[in-house]
Coordinates of N, CA and C and ligand atoms in Angstrom, one line a residue:
M1 N 0.9 -1.2 -0.1 CA -0.1 0.2 -0.1 C 0.8 1.3 -0.2
T2 N 0.4 1.9 -1.1 CA 1.5 3.5 -1.0 C 0.8 4.3 0.5
G3 N 1.8 5.0 0.8 CA 1.4 6.0 2.4 C 2.5 6.4 2.9
P4 N 2.6 6.9 3.9 CA 3.7 7.7 4.7 C 4.9 6.7 5.3
G5 N 6.3 6.8 4.5 CA 7.3 6.0 5.1 C 7.9 6.9 6.2
Q6 N 9.0 7.1 6.1 CA 10.3 7.9 7.1 C 9.9 8.8 7.0
V7 N 9.6 9.4 8.5 CA 9.1 10.5 8.9 C 10.6 11.5 8.5
L8 N 10.5 12.8 7.6 CA 11.6 13.3 7.1 C 11.8 14.9 8.1
I9 N 10.4 15.1 8.3 CA 10.4 16.6 9.5 C 9.1 16.3 9.9
S10 N 9.5 16.4 11.8 CA 8.3 16.4 12.6 C 7.6 17.2 12.4
E11 N 6.4 17.3 13.3 CA 5.4 18.3 13.4 C 6.1 19.5 14.3
E12 N 6.8 19.0 15.4 CA 7.1 20.1 16.1 C 8.5 20.8 15.4
Q13 N 9.3 20.2 14.4 CA 10.3 20.7 13.9 C 9.5 21.8 13.0
I14 N 8.5 21.2 12.4 CA 8.0 22.3 11.5 C 7.3 23.7 12.1
Q15 N 6.8 23.2 13.1 CA 6.1 24.4 13.7 C 7.4 25.4 14.2
Q16 N 8.4 25.0 14.8 CA 9.7 25.9 15.0 C 10.0 26.7 14.3
R17 N 10.2 26.1 13.1 CA 10.5 27.0 11.9 C 9.5 27.9 11.6
I18 N 8.4 27.2 11.3 CA 7.6 28.3 11.3 C 7.4 29.6 12.0
G19 N 7.4 29.5 12.9 CA 7.3 30.4 14.1 C 8.9 31.3 13.7
E20 N 10.4 30.7 13.3 CA 11.0 31.4 12.8 C 11.0 32.5 11.7
L21 N 10.3 31.8 10.5 CA 10.0 32.5 9.1 C 8.9 33.3 9.6
A22 N 7.7 33.2 10.4 CA 6.8 34.1 10.8 C 7.6 35.5 11.2
E23 N 8.4 35.5 12.3 CA 9.5 36.3 12.6 C 9.9 37.3 11.5
E24 N 10.7 36.5 10.8 CA 11.5 37.0 9.7 C 10.5 38.0 8.8
I25 N 9.6 37.5 8.5 CA 8.1 38.2 7.6 C 8.1 39.0 8.6
T26 N 7.6 39.0 9.4 CA 6.7 40.3 10.8 C 7.9 41.0 10.3
R27 N 9.1 40.8 10.8 CA 10.2 42.0 10.7 C 10.6 43.0 9.4
D28 N 10.5 42.1 8.3 CA 10.5 42.8 6.9 C 9.7 43.5 6.7
Y29 N 8.3 43.1 6.5 CA 7.4 43.7 6.4 C 6.3 44.9 7.3
T30 N 6.8 44.9 8.4 CA 6.5 45.9 9.6 C 6.3 47.0 8.9
G31 N 5.1 47.6 8.9 CA 5.3 49.3 8.2 C 4.8 49.3 6.8
K32 N 4.5 47.9 6.0 CA 4.4 47.8 4.8 C 3.1 47.0 4.6
D33 N 2.2 47.5 3.8 CA 1.1 46.6 3.6 C 1.2 45.5 2.7
V34 N 0.9 44.2 3.2 CA 1.3 43.0 2.5 C 0.4 42.0 2.2
V35 N 0.4 41.3 1.0 CA -0.5 40.5 0.6 C -0.1 39.0 0.4
L36 N -0.4 37.9 1.2 CA 0.1 36.8 1.0 C -0.9 36.0 0.0
V37 N 0.1 35.5 -1.0 CA -0.6 34.6 -2.3 C -0.4 33.2 -2.1
G38 N -1.4 32.3 -1.7 CA -1.0 31.0 -1.7 C -1.2 30.3 -2.5
V39 N -0.2 29.5 -2.9 CA -0.6 28.2 -3.9 C -1.2 27.0 -3.8
L40 N -2.1 27.1 -4.2 CA -3.6 26.0 -3.9 C -3.2 24.8 -4.5
K41 N -3.0 23.6 -4.0 CA -3.6 23.0 -2.9 C -2.6 23.2 -1.9
G42 N -0.8 22.8 -2.5 CA 0.0 22.5 -1.6 C 0.3 23.5 -0.4
A43 N -0.2 24.7 -0.4 CA 0.2 25.5 0.2 C -0.6 25.8 1.4
F44 N -1.5 25.4 1.6 CA -2.9 25.5 2.4 C -2.5 25.6 3.9
M45 N -1.4 24.9 4.1 CA -1.3 24.7 5.6 C -0.5 25.6 5.9
L46 N 0.7 25.5 5.1 CA 1.7 26.6 5.7 C 1.4 28.0 5.5
M47 N 0.2 28.6 4.6 CA -0.4 29.6 4.7 C -0.8 29.7 6.0
S48 N -2.2 28.7 6.5 CA -2.8 29.1 7.7 C -1.8 29.0 8.9
D49 N -0.7 28.5 9.0 CA 0.5 28.1 10.1 C 0.9 29.6 10.1
I50 N 1.8 30.3 8.9 CA 2.2 31.6 8.6 C 1.1 32.8 9.2
A51 N 0.0 32.8 8.6 CA -1.2 33.5 9.0 C -1.1 34.1 10.4
R52 N -0.9 32.9 11.6 CA -1.6 32.8 12.7 C -0.2 33.2 13.4
Q53 N 0.6 33.5 12.8 CA 2.3 34.0 13.3 C 2.7 35.0 13.2
I54 N 2.1 35.3 11.9 CA 3.1 37.1 11.6 C 2.2 37.8 12.6
K55 N 2.5 38.8 12.7 CA 2.0 40.1 13.2 C 2.0 41.3 12.6
L56 N 1.0 41.0 11.3 CA 0.9 42.3 10.5 C -0.6 42.0 10.2
P57 N -0.9 43.5 9.7 CA -2.3 43.3 9.0 C -2.5 42.8 7.8
A58 N -2.0 41.7 7.0 CA -2.0 41.2 6.1 C -3.2 40.9 5.4
E59 N -3.1 40.6 3.9 CA -4.3 40.6 2.9 C -4.1 39.1 2.6
F60 N -5.3 38.2 2.4 CA -4.7 36.9 1.8 C -5.7 36.7 0.4
D61 N -4.9 36.2 -0.3 CA -4.9 35.7 -1.8 C -4.9 34.2 -2.0
F62 N -5.8 33.7 -2.9 CA -4.8 32.1 -3.5 C -5.3 32.0 -5.1
M63 N -4.1 31.4 -5.5 CA -4.3 31.1 -7.0 C -4.1 29.4 -7.0
A64 N -4.9 29.0 -7.8 CA -4.6 27.4 -8.1 C -3.8 26.9 -9.3
V65 N -2.9 26.0 -9.2 CA -2.4 26.1 -10.2 C -2.1 24.5 -10.5
S66 N -2.1 23.7 -11.6 CA -2.0 22.2 -11.7 C -0.4 22.2 -12.4
S67 N 0.4 21.7 -11.7 CA 1.6 21.1 -12.5 C 1.8 19.5 -13.0
Y68 N 1.0 18.7 -11.9 CA 1.1 17.5 -12.3 C -0.2 16.8 -12.8
G69 N -0.2 15.4 -12.9 CA -1.4 14.7 -13.2 C -1.1 13.8 -11.5
S70 N -1.2 12.6 -11.7 CA -1.0 11.8 -10.2 C 0.5 11.4 -10.7
A71 N 1.0 11.7 -11.6 CA 2.6 11.5 -11.3 C 3.2 11.7 -10.8
T72 N 4.0 11.4 -10.3 CA 5.2 11.9 -9.3 C 6.6 13.0 -10.2
R73 N 6.6 13.1 -11.2 CA 7.3 14.0 -11.9 C 6.7 14.9 -12.3
T74 N 7.7 16.0 -12.5 CA 6.9 17.4 -13.4 C 6.6 17.1 -14.8
S75 N 5.5 17.7 -14.9 CA 5.4 17.5 -16.9 C 6.2 18.9 -17.3
G76 N 6.5 20.1 -16.7 CA 6.7 21.6 -16.9 C 5.7 22.3 -17.4
V77 N 4.2 21.8 -17.2 CA 3.0 22.7 -18.1 C 2.4 23.1 -16.6
V78 N 2.3 24.2 -16.5 CA 1.6 24.8 -15.8 C 0.2 25.5 -16.2
R79 N -0.6 25.2 -15.3 CA -2.3 25.5 -16.1 C -2.8 26.4 -14.8
I80 N -3.3 27.8 -15.0 CA -3.8 28.6 -13.8 C -5.4 27.7 -13.6
L81 N -5.8 27.1 -12.6 CA -7.0 26.8 -12.7 C -7.7 28.0 -11.6
K82 N -6.9 28.7 -11.1 CA -8.0 29.9 -10.0 C -7.0 31.1 -10.0
D83 N -7.4 32.1 -10.3 CA -6.4 33.5 -11.0 C -6.8 34.0 -9.2
L84 N -6.0 35.1 -8.9 CA -6.1 36.0 -7.8 C -7.5 36.6 -7.9
D85 N -8.1 36.7 -6.7 CA -9.2 37.9 -6.3 C -9.4 39.1 -6.9
H86 N -8.0 39.9 -6.4 CA -8.0 41.2 -6.4 C -6.6 41.6 -7.1
E87 N -6.7 42.7 -7.3 CA -5.6 43.3 -8.3 C -4.3 43.6 -7.0
I88 N -3.4 43.2 -7.5 CA -1.5 43.2 -6.7 C -1.1 44.4 -7.1
T89 N -1.6 45.4 -8.1 CA -0.7 46.5 -8.8 C -0.4 47.4 -7.2
D90 N 1.3 47.7 -7.6 CA 1.4 48.5 -6.5 C 1.5 47.5 -4.8
R91 N 1.1 46.2 -4.8 CA 1.1 45.7 -3.7 C 2.5 45.2 -3.3
N92 N 2.7 44.9 -2.0 CA 3.8 43.9 -1.6 C 3.3 42.6 -1.5
V93 N 4.0 41.7 -2.4 CA 3.3 40.4 -2.7 C 4.2 39.3 -2.2
L94 N 4.0 38.6 -1.1 CA 4.5 37.3 -0.9 C 4.1 36.1 -1.3
L95 N 4.6 35.1 -2.2 CA 3.8 34.2 -2.4 C 4.5 33.1 -1.8
I96 N 3.3 32.5 -1.4 CA 3.4 31.1 -0.2 C 3.4 30.1 -1.3
E97 N 4.2 29.2 -1.3 CA 4.5 27.9 -2.1 C 4.8 26.9 -1.2
D98 N 4.7 25.5 -1.6 CA 4.8 24.2 -0.7 C 6.0 23.7 -0.9
I99 N 6.5 23.6 -1.9 CA 8.0 23.2 -2.6 C 8.2 23.6 -3.7
I100 N 9.8 23.7 -3.7 CA 9.8 24.0 -5.0 C 10.8 22.6 -5.4
D101 N 10.6 21.9 -6.8 CA 11.4 20.6 -7.2 C 12.1 21.0 -8.3
S102 N 11.4 21.0 -9.5 CA 12.2 21.8 -10.5 C 12.1 23.1 -10.7
G103 N 11.1 23.5 -9.8 CA 11.4 25.1 -10.1 C 10.5 25.8 -11.2
L104 N 9.9 25.0 -12.2 CA 9.1 25.4 -13.3 C 7.9 25.9 -12.6
T105 N 7.2 25.7 -11.7 CA 6.0 26.2 -11.1 C 6.3 27.3 -10.8
L106 N 7.3 27.7 -10.0 CA 7.6 28.9 -9.3 C 7.7 30.0 -10.3
N107 N 8.6 29.5 -11.2 CA 9.1 30.5 -12.4 C 8.2 31.0 -13.4
Y108 N 7.0 30.2 -13.4 CA 5.8 30.8 -14.2 C 5.2 31.4 -13.2
L109 N 4.8 31.1 -12.3 CA 4.0 31.9 -11.4 C 4.9 33.3 -11.2
L110 N 6.3 33.7 -10.8 CA 6.4 34.8 -10.4 C 6.5 35.6 -11.9
K111 N 6.6 35.1 -13.0 CA 7.2 35.8 -14.3 C 5.3 36.3 -14.8
Y112 N 4.4 35.2 -14.1 CA 3.0 35.7 -14.4 C 2.7 37.0 -13.2
L113 N 2.9 36.9 -12.3 CA 2.6 37.8 -11.2 C 3.8 39.0 -11.5
A114 N 4.3 39.3 -12.1 CA 5.5 40.2 -12.0 C 4.9 41.1 -13.3
G115 N 4.2 40.1 -13.6 CA 3.4 41.0 -14.9 C 2.2 42.4 -14.7
R116 N 1.9 41.5 -13.2 CA 0.7 42.4 -12.7 C 1.2 43.8 -12.0
N117 N 2.5 43.8 -12.1 CA 3.1 45.2 -11.2 C 2.9 45.3 -10.0
P118 N 3.2 44.4 -9.2 CA 3.3 44.5 -7.8 C 4.4 45.6 -7.4
R119 N 4.3 46.2 -6.2 CA 5.7 46.9 -5.6 C 6.6 46.0 -5.4
S120 N 6.4 45.0 -4.8 CA 7.7 44.1 -4.6 C 7.3 42.4 -4.5
L121 N 7.7 41.6 -5.0 CA 7.3 40.7 -5.0 C 8.2 39.3 -4.4
E122 N 8.4 38.6 -3.4 CA 9.0 37.8 -3.3 C 8.4 36.2 -2.6
V123 N 9.4 35.5 -2.7 CA 8.6 33.9 -2.2 C 9.2 33.3 -0.8
C124 N 7.9 32.5 -0.2 CA 8.2 31.9 0.8 C 7.9 30.4 0.6
A125 N 8.8 29.5 0.5 CA 8.3 28.1 0.2 C 8.5 27.4 1.4
F126 N 8.0 26.5 1.7 CA 7.9 25.5 2.9 C 9.4 24.6 2.5
L127 N 9.2 23.7 1.2 CA 10.6 23.5 1.0 C 10.9 23.8 -0.2
R128 N 12.7 22.9 -0.3 CA 13.2 23.2 -1.6 C 14.0 21.8 -1.5
K129 N 13.8 21.2 -2.6 CA 14.7 20.0 -3.1 C 16.3 20.6 -3.9
T130 N 17.2 20.2 -3.2 CA 18.3 20.5 -3.4 C 19.0 20.1 -5.1
G131 N 19.5 20.5 -5.1 CA 20.5 20.2 -6.5 C 19.7 19.7 -8.1
I132 N 18.3 19.8 -7.9 CA 17.6 19.7 -9.2 C 16.5 20.6 -9.7
Q133 N 17.1 21.8 -9.4 CA 16.4 23.0 -10.2 C 16.8 23.4 -11.7
Q134 N 15.6 23.3 -12.3 CA 16.0 23.5 -13.9 C 16.1 25.0 -13.8
V135 N 15.6 26.0 -12.9 CA 15.7 27.5 -13.4 C 16.6 28.3 -12.2
D136 N 17.1 29.2 -12.2 CA 17.7 29.9 -11.3 C 16.7 30.6 -10.3
L137 N 16.5 30.7 -9.2 CA 15.2 31.3 -8.4 C 15.7 32.0 -7.5
D138 N 15.1 33.2 -6.9 CA 15.5 33.6 -6.0 C 14.5 34.0 -4.8
V139 N 14.5 33.0 -4.0 CA 13.7 32.8 -3.1 C 14.1 33.0 -1.5
R140 N 13.1 34.1 -1.1 CA 13.4 35.0 0.2 C 13.6 34.2 1.6
Y141 N 12.5 33.5 1.5 CA 12.6 32.6 2.7 C 12.2 31.3 2.6
T142 N 13.2 30.4 3.1 CA 13.0 28.5 2.7 C 12.7 28.3 3.9
G143 N 11.7 27.1 4.3 CA 11.3 26.4 5.5 C 12.6 25.3 5.6
F144 N 12.4 24.4 4.6 CA 13.7 23.1 4.7 C 14.3 23.1 3.4
E145 N 15.3 22.7 3.4 CA 15.9 21.9 2.3 C 15.7 20.2 2.7
I146 N 15.6 19.5 1.1 CA 15.6 18.5 1.2 C 16.2 17.7 0.3
P147 N 16.5 16.0 0.3 CA 17.1 15.5 -0.7 C 15.9 16.0 -2.0
P148 N 16.3 15.3 -3.1 CA 15.0 15.0 -4.1 C 14.4 13.9 -4.3
D149 N 13.9 13.4 -2.9 CA 12.9 12.4 -3.2 C 11.5 12.9 -3.0
F150 N 10.6 12.2 -3.0 CA 9.4 12.4 -3.1 C 8.3 12.3 -1.8
V151 N 8.0 13.6 -1.4 CA 7.7 13.5 0.2 C 6.2 13.9 -0.2
I152 N 5.8 13.5 1.4 CA 4.1 14.0 1.6 C 4.2 14.6 2.6
G153 N 2.5 14.8 3.0 CA 2.2 15.5 4.1 C 2.5 16.9 4.7
Y154 N 1.9 17.6 5.5 CA 1.7 19.2 5.5 C 1.6 19.7 4.0
G155 N 0.4 19.5 3.7 CA 0.2 20.3 2.2 C 0.2 19.3 1.2
L156 N 1.2 18.6 1.1 CA 1.4 17.5 -0.2 C 1.3 16.7 -0.3
D157 N 1.1 16.2 -1.6 CA 0.0 15.1 -1.6 C 0.5 14.2 -2.6
H158 N 0.1 12.8 -2.7 CA 0.2 11.9 -3.6 C -1.3 11.5 -4.3
D159 N -1.6 12.2 -5.6 CA -2.5 11.6 -5.8 C -3.7 12.2 -4.7
Q160 N -3.6 13.2 -4.3 CA -4.7 14.0 -3.7 C -4.9 13.7 -2.4
R161 N -4.0 12.6 -1.8 CA -3.8 12.1 -0.4 C -2.7 12.8 0.1
F162 N -2.9 12.5 1.8 CA -1.8 12.7 2.9 C -1.4 14.1 2.9
R163 N -2.3 15.0 2.3 CA -2.2 16.1 2.7 C -2.2 16.7 3.9
N164 N -3.1 16.2 5.0 CA -3.7 16.6 6.4 C -2.6 15.9 7.4
L165 N -1.5 14.9 7.1 CA -0.7 14.7 7.8 C 0.5 15.9 8.4
P166 N 0.6 16.4 10.0 CA 0.8 17.2 10.5 C 2.8 17.3 9.9
Y167 N 2.8 15.9 9.7 CA 4.6 15.7 9.1 C 4.9 15.9 8.3
L168 N 6.2 16.0 7.5 CA 6.5 15.3 6.6 C 7.3 14.1 6.3
A169 N 7.0 13.2 5.2 CA 7.3 12.1 5.3 C 7.6 11.6 3.8
L170 N 8.6 10.8 3.6 CA 8.7 10.0 2.4 C 7.8 9.5 1.7
L171 N 7.5 9.4 0.7 CA 6.0 8.6 0.1 C 6.7 6.7 -0.1
D172 N 6.3 6.2 0.5 CA 6.4 4.4 0.6 C 5.4 3.8 -0.4
Q173 N 6.3 3.2 -1.3 CA 5.1 3.2 -2.8 C 5.5 1.3 -2.7
Ligands
IMP201 P1 8.0 22.0 -10.0 O1 7.5 23.1 -11.0 O2 8.6 21.0 -10.3 O3 8.8 22.7 -9.0 O4 7.0 21.3 -9.3 C1 6.3 22.3 -7.9 C2 4.9 21.2 -7.4 O5 5.1 20.0 -7.9 C3 4.8 21.6 -5.9 O6 3.7 22.8 -5.8 C4 4.1 20.0 -5.9 O7 2.5 20.6 -5.8 C5 4.4 19.0 -6.5 N1 5.9 18.5 -6.1 C6 6.9 18.5 -6.6 N2 7.5 17.9 -5.3 C7 6.6 17.2 -5.2 C8 6.7 16.0 -3.9 O8 7.9 15.7 -3.0 N3 5.5 15.7 -3.1 C9 4.5 16.2 -3.3 N4 4.5 17.4 -4.6 C10 5.5 18.0 -5.1
MG202 MG1 0.2 18.2 -6.3

């Protein structure tokens, strides 16, 4: 049965790191008006945990994109399933992403959002897989660097399952 294997990052480790990221974000954006843009579905956990820990009068918006079917490798094709509800012109945008694998999804999203003329555009990614990015990306806030294995939990799915695990695990196939 496909399911969670070895735990890579525990719930406690995740929550501690999010506290640190939230502090950094609070410091960097104090006095600025910020819009957090979460990328559905994978970033919903990170978005809600960050939301509760930052001490900023932030606004929230979401986009939904699809980059994979049920396969565990990137197709390189990004489809926008849900666009922003509000304009971001002249706003400070912080894009909240679950994971940077090939980097193609984020690369596409950054170009797309930059085209809407935000005042600033930065990225907070929960995970970054090391050594396999196909594009050079400037990521301001990263939760954890992990090896390039397929992982599940804390928002990340395999075939739409396991997103609700409060920890990060390897996928056992
Ligand atoms: P990229 O375009 O290759 O960087 O892939 C980004 C998207 O693929 C992420 O937003 C995830 O939804 C998905 N993804 C990449 N690696 C994993 C993984 O290890 N587990 C679950 N989803 C993943
Ligand atoms: Mg996915």
